[in-house]
JSON list of C-alpha atoms in Angstrom, two decimals:
[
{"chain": "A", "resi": 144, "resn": "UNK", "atom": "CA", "xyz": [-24.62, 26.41, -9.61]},
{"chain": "A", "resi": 145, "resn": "UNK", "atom": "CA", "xyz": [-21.87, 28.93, -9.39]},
{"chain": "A", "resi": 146, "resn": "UNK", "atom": "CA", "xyz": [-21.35, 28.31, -5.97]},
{"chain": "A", "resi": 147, "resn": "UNK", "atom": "CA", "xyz": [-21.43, 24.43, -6.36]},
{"chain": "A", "resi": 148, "resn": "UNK", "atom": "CA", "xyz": [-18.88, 24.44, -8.93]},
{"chain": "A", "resi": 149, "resn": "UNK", "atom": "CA", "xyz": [-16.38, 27.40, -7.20]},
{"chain": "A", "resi": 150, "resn": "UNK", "atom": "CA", "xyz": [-12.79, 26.42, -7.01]},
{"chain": "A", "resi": 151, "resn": "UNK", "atom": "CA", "xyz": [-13.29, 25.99, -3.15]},
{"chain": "A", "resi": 152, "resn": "UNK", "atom": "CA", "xyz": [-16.20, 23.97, -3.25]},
{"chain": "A", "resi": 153, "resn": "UNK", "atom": "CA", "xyz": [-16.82, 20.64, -2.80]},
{"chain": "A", "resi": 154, "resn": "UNK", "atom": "CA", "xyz": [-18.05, 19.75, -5.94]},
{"chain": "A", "resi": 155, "resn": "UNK", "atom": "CA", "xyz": [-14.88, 21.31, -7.46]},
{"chain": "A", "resi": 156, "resn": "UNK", "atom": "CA", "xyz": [-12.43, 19.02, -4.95]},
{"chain": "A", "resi": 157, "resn": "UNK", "atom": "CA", "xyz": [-13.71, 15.37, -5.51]},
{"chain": "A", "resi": 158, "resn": "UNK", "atom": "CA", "xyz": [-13.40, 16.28, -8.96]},
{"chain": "A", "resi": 159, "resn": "UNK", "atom": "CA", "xyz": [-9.74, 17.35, -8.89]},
{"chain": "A", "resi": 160, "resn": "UNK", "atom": "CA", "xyz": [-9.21, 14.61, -6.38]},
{"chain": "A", "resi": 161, "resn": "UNK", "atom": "CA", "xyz": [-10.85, 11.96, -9.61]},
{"chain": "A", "resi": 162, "resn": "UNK", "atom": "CA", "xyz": [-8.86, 14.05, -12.46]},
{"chain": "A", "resi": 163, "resn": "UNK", "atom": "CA", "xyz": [-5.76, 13.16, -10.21]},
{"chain": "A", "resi": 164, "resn": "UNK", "atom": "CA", "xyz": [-6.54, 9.68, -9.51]},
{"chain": "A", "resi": 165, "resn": "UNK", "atom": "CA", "xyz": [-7.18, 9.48, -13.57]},
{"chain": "A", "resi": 166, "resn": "UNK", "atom": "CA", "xyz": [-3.71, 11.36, -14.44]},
{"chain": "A", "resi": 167, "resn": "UNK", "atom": "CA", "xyz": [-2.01, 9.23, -11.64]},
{"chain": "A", "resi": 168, "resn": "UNK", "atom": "CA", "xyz": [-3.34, 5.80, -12.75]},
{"chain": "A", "resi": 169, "resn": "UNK", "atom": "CA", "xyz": [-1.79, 7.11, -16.72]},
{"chain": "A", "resi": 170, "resn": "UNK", "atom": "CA", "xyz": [1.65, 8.06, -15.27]},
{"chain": "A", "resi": 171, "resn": "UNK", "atom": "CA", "xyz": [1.46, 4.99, -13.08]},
{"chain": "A", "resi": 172, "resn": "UNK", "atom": "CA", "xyz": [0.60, 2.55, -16.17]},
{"chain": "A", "resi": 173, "resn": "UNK", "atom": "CA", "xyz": [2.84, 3.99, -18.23]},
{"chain": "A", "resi": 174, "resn": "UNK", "atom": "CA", "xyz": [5.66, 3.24, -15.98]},
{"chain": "A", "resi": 175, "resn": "UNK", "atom": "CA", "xyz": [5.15, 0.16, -14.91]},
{"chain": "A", "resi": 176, "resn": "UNK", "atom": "CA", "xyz": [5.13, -1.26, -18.45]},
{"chain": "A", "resi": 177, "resn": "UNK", "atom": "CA", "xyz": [8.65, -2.56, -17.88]},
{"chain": "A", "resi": 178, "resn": "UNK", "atom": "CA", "xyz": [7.24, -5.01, -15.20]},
{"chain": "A", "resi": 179, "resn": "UNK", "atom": "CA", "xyz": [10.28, -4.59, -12.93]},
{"chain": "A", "resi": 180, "resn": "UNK", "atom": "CA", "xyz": [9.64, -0.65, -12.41]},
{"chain": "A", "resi": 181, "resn": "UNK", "atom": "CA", "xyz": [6.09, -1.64, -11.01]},
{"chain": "A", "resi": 182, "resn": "UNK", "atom": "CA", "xyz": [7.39, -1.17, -7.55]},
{"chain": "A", "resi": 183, "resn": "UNK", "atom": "CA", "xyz": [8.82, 2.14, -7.98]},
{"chain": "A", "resi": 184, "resn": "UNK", "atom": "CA", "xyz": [5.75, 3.21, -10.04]},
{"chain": "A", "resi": 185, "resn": "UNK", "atom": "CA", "xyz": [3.70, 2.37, -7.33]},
{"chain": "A", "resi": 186, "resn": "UNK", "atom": "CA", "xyz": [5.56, 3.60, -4.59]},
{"chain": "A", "resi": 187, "resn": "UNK", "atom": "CA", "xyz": [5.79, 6.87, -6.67]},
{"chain": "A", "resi": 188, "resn": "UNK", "atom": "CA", "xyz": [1.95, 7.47, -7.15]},
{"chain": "A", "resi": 189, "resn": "UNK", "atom": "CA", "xyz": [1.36, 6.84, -2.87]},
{"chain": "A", "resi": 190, "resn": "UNK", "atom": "CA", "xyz": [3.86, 9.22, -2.25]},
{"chain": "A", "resi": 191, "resn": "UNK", "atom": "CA", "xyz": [1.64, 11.79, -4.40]},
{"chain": "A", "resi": 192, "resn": "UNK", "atom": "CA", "xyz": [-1.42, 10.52, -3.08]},
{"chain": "A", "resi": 193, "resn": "UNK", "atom": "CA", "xyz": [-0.34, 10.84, 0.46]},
{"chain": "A", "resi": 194, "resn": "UNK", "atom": "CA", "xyz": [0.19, 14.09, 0.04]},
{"chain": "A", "resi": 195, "resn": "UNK", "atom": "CA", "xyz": [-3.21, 15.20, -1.26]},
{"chain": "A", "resi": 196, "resn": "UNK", "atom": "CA", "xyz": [-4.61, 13.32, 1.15]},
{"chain": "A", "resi": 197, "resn": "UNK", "atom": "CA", "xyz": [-2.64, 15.75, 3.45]},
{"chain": "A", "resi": 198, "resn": "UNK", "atom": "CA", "xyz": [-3.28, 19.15, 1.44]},
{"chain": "A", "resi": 199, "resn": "UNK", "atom": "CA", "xyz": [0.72, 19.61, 0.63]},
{"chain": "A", "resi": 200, "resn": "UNK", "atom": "CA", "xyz": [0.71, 18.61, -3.11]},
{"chain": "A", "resi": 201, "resn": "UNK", "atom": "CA", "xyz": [2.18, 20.46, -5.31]},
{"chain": "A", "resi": 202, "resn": "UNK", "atom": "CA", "xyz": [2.86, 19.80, -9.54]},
{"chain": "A", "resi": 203, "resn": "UNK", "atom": "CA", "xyz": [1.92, 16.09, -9.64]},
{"chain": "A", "resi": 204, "resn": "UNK", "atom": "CA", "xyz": [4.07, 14.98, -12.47]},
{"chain": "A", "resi": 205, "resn": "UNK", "atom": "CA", "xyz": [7.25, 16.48, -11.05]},
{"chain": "A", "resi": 206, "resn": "UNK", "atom": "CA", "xyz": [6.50, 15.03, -7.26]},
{"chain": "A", "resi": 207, "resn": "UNK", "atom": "CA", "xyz": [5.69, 11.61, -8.87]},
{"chain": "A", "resi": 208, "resn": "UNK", "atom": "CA", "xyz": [9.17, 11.37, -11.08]},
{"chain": "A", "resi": 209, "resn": "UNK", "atom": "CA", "xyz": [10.84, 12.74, -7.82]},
{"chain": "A", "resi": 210, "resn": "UNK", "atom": "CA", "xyz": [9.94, 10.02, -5.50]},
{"chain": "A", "resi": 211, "resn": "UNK", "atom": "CA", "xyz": [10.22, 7.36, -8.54]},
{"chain": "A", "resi": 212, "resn": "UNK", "atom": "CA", "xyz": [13.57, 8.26, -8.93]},
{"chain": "A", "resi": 213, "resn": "UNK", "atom": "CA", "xyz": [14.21, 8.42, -5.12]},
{"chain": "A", "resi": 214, "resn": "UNK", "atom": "CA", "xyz": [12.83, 5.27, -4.09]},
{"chain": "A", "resi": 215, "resn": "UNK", "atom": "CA", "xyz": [13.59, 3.36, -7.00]},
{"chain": "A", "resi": 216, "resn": "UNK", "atom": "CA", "xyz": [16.24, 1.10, -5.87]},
{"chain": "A", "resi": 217, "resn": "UNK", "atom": "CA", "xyz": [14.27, 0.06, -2.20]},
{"chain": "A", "resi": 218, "resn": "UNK", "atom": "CA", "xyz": [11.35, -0.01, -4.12]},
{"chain": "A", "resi": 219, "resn": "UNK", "atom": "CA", "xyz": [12.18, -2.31, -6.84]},
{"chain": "A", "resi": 220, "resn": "UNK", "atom": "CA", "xyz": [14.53, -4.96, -4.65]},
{"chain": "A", "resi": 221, "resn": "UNK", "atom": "CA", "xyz": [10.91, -5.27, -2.65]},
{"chain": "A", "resi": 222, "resn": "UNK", "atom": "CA", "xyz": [8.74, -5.54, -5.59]},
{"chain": "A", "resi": 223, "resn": "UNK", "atom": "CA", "xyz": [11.31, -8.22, -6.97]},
{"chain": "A", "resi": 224, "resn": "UNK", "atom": "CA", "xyz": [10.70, -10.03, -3.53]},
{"chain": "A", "resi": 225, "resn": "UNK", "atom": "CA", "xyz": [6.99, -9.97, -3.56]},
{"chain": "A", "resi": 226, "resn": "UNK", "atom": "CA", "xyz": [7.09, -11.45, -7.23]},
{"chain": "A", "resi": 227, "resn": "UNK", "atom": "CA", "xyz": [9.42, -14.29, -6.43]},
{"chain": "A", "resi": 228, "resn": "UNK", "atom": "CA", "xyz": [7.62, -14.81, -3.33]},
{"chain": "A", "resi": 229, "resn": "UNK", "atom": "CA", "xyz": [3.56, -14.71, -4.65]},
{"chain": "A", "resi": 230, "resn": "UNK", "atom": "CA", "xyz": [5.02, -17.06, -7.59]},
{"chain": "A", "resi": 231, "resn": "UNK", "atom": "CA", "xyz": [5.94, -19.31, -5.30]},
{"chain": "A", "resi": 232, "resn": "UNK", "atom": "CA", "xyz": [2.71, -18.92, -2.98]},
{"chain": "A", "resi": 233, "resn": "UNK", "atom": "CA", "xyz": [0.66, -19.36, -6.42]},
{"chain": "A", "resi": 234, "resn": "UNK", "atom": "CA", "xyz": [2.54, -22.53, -7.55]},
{"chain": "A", "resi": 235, "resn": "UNK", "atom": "CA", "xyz": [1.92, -24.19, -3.68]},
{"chain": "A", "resi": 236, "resn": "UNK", "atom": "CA", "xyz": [-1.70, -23.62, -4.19]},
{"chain": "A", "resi": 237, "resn": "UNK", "atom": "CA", "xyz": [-1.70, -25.23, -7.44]},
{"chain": "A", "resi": 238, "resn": "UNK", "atom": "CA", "xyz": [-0.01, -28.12, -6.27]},
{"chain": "A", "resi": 239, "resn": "UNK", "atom": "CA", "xyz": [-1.32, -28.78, -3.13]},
{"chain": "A", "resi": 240, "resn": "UNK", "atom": "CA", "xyz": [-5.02, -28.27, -4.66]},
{"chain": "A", "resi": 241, "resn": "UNK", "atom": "CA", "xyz": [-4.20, -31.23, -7.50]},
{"chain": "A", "resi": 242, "resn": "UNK", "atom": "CA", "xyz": [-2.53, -33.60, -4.48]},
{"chain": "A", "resi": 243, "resn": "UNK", "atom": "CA", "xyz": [-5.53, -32.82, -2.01]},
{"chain": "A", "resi": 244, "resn": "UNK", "atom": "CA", "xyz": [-8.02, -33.97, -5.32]},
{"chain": "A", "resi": 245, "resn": "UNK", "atom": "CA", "xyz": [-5.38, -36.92, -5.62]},
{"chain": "A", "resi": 246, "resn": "UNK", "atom": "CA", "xyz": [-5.84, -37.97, -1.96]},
{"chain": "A", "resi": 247, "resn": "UNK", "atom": "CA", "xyz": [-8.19, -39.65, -0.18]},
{"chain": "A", "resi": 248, "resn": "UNK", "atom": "CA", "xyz": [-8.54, -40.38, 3.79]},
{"chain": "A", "resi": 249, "resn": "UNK", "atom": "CA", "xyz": [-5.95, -39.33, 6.09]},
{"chain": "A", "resi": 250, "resn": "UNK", "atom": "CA", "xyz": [-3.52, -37.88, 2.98]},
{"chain": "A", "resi": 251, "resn": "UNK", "atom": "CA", "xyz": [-6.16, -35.84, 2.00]},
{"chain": "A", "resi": 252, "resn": "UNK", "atom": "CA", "xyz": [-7.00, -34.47, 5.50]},
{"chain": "A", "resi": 253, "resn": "UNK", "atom": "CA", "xyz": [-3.04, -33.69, 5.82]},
{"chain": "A", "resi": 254, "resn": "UNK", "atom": "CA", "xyz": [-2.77, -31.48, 2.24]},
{"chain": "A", "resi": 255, "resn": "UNK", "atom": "CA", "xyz": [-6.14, -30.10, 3.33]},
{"chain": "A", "resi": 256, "resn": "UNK", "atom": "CA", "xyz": [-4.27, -28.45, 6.68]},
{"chain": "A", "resi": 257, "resn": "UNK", "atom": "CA", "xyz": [-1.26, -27.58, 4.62]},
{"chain": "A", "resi": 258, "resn": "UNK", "atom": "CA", "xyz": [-3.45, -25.93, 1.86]},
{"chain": "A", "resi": 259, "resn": "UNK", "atom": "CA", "xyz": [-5.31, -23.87, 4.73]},
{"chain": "A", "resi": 260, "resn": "UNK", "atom": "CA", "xyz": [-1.71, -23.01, 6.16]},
{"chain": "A", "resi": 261, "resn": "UNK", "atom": "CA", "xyz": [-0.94, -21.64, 2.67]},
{"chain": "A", "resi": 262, "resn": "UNK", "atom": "CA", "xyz": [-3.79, -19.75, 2.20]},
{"chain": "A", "resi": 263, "resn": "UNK", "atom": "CA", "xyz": [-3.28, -17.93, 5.60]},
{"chain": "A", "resi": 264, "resn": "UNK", "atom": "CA", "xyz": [0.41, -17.14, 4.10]},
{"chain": "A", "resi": 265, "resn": "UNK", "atom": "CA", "xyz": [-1.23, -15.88, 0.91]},
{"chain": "A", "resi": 266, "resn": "UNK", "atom": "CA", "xyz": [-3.55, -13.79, 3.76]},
{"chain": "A", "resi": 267, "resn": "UNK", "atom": "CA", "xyz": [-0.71, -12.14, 5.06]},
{"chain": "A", "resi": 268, "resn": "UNK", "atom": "CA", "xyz": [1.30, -11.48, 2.03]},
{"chain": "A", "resi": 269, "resn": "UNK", "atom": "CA", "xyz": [-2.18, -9.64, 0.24]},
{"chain": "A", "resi": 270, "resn": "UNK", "atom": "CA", "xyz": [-2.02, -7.37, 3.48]},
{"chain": "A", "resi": 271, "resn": "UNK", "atom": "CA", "xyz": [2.27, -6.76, 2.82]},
{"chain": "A", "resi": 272, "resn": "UNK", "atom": "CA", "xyz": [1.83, -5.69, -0.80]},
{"chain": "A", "resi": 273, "resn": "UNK", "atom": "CA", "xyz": [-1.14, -3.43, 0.48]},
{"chain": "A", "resi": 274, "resn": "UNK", "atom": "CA", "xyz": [1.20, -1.64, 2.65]},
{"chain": "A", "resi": 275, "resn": "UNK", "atom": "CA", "xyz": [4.50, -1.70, 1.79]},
{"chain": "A", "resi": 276, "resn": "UNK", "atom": "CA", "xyz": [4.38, 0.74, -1.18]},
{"chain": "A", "resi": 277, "resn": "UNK", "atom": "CA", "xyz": [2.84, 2.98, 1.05]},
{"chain": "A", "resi": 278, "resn": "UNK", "atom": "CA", "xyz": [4.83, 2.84, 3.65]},
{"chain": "A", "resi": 279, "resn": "UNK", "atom": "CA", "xyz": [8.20, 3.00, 1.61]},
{"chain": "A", "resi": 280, "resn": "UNK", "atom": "CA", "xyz": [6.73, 6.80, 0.46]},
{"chain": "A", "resi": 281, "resn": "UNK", "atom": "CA", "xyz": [5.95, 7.73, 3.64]},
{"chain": "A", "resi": 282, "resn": "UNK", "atom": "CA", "xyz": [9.11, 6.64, 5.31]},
{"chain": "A", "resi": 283, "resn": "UNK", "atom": "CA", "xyz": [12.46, 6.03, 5.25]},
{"chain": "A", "resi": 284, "resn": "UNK", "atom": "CA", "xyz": [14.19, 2.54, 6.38]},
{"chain": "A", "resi": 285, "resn": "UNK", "atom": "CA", "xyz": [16.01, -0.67, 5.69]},
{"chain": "A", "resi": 286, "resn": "UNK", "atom": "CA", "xyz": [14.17, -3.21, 3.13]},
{"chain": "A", "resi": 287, "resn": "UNK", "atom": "CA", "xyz": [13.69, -5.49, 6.18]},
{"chain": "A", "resi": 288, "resn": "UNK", "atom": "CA", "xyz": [12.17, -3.52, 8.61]},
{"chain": "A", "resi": 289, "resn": "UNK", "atom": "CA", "xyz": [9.84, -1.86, 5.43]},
{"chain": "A", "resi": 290, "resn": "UNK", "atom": "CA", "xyz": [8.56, -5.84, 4.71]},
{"chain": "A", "resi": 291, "resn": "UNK", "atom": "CA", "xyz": [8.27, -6.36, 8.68]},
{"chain": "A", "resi": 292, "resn": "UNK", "atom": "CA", "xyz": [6.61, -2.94, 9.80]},
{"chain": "A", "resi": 293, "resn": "UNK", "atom": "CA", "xyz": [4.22, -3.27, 6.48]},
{"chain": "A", "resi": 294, "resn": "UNK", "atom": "CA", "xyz": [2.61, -6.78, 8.02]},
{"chain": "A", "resi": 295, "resn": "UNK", "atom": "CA", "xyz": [2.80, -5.33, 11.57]},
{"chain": "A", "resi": 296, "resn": "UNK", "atom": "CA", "xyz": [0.90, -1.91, 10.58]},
{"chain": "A", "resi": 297, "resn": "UNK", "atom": "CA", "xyz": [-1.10, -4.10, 7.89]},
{"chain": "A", "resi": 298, "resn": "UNK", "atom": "CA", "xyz": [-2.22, -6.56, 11.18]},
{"chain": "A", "resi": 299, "resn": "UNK", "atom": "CA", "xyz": [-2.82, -4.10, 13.22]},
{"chain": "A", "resi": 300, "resn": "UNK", "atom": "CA", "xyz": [-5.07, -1.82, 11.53]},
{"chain": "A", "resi": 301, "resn": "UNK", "atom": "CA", "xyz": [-7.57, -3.99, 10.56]},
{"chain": "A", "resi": 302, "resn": "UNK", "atom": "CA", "xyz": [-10.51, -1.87, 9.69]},
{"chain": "A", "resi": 303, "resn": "UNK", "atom": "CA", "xyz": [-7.90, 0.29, 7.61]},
{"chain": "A", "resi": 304, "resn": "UNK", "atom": "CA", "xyz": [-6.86, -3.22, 5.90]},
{"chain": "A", "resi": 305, "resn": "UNK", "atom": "CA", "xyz": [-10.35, -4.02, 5.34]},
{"chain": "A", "resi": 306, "resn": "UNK", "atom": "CA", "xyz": [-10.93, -0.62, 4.02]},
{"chain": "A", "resi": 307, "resn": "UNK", "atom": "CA", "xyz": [-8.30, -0.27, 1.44]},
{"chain": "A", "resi": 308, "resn": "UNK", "atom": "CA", "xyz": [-9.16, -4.35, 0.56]},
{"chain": "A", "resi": 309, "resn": "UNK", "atom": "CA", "xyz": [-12.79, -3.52, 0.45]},
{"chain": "A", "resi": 310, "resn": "UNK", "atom": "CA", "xyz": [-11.35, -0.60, -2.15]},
{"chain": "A", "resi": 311, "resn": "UNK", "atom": "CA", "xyz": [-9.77, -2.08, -4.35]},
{"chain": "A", "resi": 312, "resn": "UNK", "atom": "CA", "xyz": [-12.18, -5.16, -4.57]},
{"chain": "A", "resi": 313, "resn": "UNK", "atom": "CA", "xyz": [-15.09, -2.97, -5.72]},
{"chain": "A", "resi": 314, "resn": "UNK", "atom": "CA", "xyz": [-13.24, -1.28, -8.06]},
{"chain": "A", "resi": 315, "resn": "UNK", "atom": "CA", "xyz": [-12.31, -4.88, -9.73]},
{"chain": "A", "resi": 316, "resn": "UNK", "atom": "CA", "xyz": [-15.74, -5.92, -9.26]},
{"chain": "A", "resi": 317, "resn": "UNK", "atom": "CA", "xyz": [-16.96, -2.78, -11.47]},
{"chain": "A", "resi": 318, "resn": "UNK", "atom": "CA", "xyz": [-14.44, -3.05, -14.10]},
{"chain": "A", "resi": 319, "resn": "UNK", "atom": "CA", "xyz": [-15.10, -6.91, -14.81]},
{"chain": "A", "resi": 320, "resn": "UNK", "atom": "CA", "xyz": [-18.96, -6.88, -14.16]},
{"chain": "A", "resi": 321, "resn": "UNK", "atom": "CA", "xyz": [-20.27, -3.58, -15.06]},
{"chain": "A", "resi": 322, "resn": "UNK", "atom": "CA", "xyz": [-18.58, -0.99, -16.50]},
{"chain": "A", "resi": 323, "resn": "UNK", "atom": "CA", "xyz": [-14.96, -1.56, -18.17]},
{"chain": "A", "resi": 324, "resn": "UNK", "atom": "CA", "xyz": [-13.88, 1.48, -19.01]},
{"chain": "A", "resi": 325, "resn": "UNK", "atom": "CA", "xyz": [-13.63, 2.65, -15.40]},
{"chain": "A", "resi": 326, "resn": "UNK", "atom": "CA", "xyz": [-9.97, 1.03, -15.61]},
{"chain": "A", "resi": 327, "resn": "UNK", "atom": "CA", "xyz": [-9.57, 4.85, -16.64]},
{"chain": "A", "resi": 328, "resn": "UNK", "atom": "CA", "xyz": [-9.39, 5.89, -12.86]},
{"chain": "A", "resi": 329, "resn": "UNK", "atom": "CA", "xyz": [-8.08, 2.07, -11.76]},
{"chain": "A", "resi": 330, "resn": "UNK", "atom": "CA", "xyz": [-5.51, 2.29, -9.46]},
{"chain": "A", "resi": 331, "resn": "UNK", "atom": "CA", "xyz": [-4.99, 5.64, -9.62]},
{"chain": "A", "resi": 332, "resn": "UNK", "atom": "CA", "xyz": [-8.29, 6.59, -7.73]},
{"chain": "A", "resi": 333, "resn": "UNK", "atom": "CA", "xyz": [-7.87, 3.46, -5.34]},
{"chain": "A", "resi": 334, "resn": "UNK", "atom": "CA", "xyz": [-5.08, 4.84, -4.38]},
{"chain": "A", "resi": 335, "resn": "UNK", "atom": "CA", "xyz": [-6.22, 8.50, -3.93]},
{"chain": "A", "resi": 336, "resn": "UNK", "atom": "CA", "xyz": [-9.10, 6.91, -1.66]},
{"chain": "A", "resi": 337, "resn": "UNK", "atom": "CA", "xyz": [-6.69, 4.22, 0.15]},
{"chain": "A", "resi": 338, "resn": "UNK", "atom": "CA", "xyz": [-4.68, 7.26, 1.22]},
{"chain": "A", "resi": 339, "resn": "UNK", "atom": "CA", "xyz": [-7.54, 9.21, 2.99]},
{"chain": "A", "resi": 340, "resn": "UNK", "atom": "CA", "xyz": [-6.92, 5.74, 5.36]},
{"chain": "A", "resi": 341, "resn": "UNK", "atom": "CA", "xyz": [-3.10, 5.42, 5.46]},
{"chain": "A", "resi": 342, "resn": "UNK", "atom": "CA", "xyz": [-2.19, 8.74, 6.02]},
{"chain": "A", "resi": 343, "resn": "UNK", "atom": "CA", "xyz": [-3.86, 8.79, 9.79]},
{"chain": "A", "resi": 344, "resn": "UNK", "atom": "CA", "xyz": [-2.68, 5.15, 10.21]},
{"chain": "A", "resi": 345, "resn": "UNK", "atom": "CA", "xyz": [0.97, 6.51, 9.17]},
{"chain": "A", "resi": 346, "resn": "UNK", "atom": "CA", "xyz": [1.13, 9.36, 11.35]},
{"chain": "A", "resi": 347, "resn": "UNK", "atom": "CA", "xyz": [-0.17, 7.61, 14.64]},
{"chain": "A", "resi": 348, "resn": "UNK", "atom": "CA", "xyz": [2.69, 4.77, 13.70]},
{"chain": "A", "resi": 349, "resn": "UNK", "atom": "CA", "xyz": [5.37, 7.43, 12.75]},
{"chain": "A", "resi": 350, "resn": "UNK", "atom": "CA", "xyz": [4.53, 9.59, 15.93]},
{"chain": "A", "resi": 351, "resn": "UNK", "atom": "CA", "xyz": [4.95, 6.41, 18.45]},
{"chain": "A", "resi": 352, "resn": "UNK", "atom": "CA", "xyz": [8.76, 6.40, 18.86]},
{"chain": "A", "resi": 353, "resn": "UNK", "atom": "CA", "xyz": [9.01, 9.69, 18.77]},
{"chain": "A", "resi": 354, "resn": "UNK", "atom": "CA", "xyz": [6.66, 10.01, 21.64]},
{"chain": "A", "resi": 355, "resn": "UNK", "atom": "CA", "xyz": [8.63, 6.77, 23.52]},
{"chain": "A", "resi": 356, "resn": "UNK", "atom": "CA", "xyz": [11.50, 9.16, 23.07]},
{"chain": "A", "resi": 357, "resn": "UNK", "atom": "CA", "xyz": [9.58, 12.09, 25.23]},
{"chain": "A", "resi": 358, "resn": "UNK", "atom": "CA", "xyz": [8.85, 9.48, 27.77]},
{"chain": "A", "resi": 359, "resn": "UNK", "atom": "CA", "xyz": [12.24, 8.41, 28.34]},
{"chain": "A", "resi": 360, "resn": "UNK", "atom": "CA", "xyz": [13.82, 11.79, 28.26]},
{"chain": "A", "resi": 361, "resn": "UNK", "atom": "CA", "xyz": [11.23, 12.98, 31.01]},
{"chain": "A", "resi": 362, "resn": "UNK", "atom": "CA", "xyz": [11.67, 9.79, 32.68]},
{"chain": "A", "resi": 363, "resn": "UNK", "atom": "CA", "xyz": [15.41, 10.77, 32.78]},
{"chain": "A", "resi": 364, "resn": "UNK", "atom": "CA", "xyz": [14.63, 13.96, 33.63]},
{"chain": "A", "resi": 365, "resn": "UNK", "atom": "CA", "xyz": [12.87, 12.79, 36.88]},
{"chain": "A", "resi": 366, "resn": "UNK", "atom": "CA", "xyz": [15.69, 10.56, 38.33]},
{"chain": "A", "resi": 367, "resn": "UNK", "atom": "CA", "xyz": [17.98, 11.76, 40.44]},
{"chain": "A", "resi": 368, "resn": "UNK", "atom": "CA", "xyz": [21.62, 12.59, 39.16]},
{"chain": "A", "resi": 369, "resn": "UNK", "atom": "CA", "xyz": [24.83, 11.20, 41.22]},
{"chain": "A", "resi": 370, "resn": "UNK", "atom": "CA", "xyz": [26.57, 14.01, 42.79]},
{"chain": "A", "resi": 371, "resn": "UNK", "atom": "CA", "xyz": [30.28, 14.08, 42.44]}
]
């Protein structure tokens, strides 16, 4: 039993790693009670998450007000964006569902297409708010490329995607079904597990241009140079 419950155990590091997710999903909560900081809260508790699931945390409470305060203003314009936008997504749905129960014959065939067209934009904007937190911790760039890189990574990766969905959705399912009070851990340990998944994804996407970069240098390296 000693051994089993030793600081360096295993035992001893899923339970830090569940204390964390439970302290994370407070601070996290707690800040995002404003509505508009929800963003920046969440982009906050990745960038602590991605770095335990790298072994280079440190205090969590400082590293999580550091990168709220840091990414605050990036963070927030997106988050603002993604609300306007799934608002609108959410009210199309609504709409279209009444006209296509409305319709009949060919009108209902055309709001049926246009509903399924909807639901693949709703598709792709559940994979950009899965990412783009994420990414904004992990990374540094303009709110456009953030929202474009997020759906590109988010794409890409599938099994990741389906991974962190897959996460999140069993957690839900848990909560409302069987066992409420796990909201303890919510969305702190969902994000403590989704980061295990990002943090390779990240570094293989991070890595690429800097590789391109080697390639072109050595490429330059091999042709030949005019001689005066």
């Amino acid at each position: 039993m000693a051994t089993i419950f030793s600081p360096d155990s295993k035992a001893s590091l899923v339970l830090r790693r569940i204390a964390d997710g439970c302290y994370l999903n407070v601070l996290w909560f707690v800040c995002s009670l404003p509505v508009f900081t929800i963003g920046a809260a969440t982009t906050a508790m990745y960038d602590v998450t991605l770095r335990i699931a790298e072994n280079r945390e440190g205090d969590v409470t400082q590293q999580f007000f550091r990168a709220f305060r840091r990414n605050f203003r990036q963070a927030t314009v997106i988050w603002l964006i993604l609300l306007a936008l799934g608002v609108f997504l959410g009210a199309d749905i609504y709409v279209l569902v009444h006209l296509r129960a409305a319709s009949t014959g060919g009108v209902a065939v055309f709001w049926t297409i246009i509903l399924a067209l909807v639901i693949v934009a709703c598709i792709a904007y559940l994979v950009e708010f899965m990412f783009v937190f994420p990414l904004i911790a992990y990374v540094e760039n303009t709110n456009r490329a953030m929202l474009v890189n997020a759906l590109l990574i988010g794409t890409h990766y599938l099994n990741c995607t389906l991974c962190v969905f897959g996460i999140h959705f069993v957690m839900a399912v848990i909560a409302i079904r069987f066992f409420t009070p796990i909201l303890i851990l919510g969305e702190g340990l969902c994000a403590v597990l989704s980061s295990y998944l990002f943090s390779p994804v990240f570094r293989i996407c991070a890595a690429k241009p800097k590789d391109e970069e080697t390639q072109g240098a050595q490429q330059g390296d091999d042709e030949p140079v005019d001689q005066p």
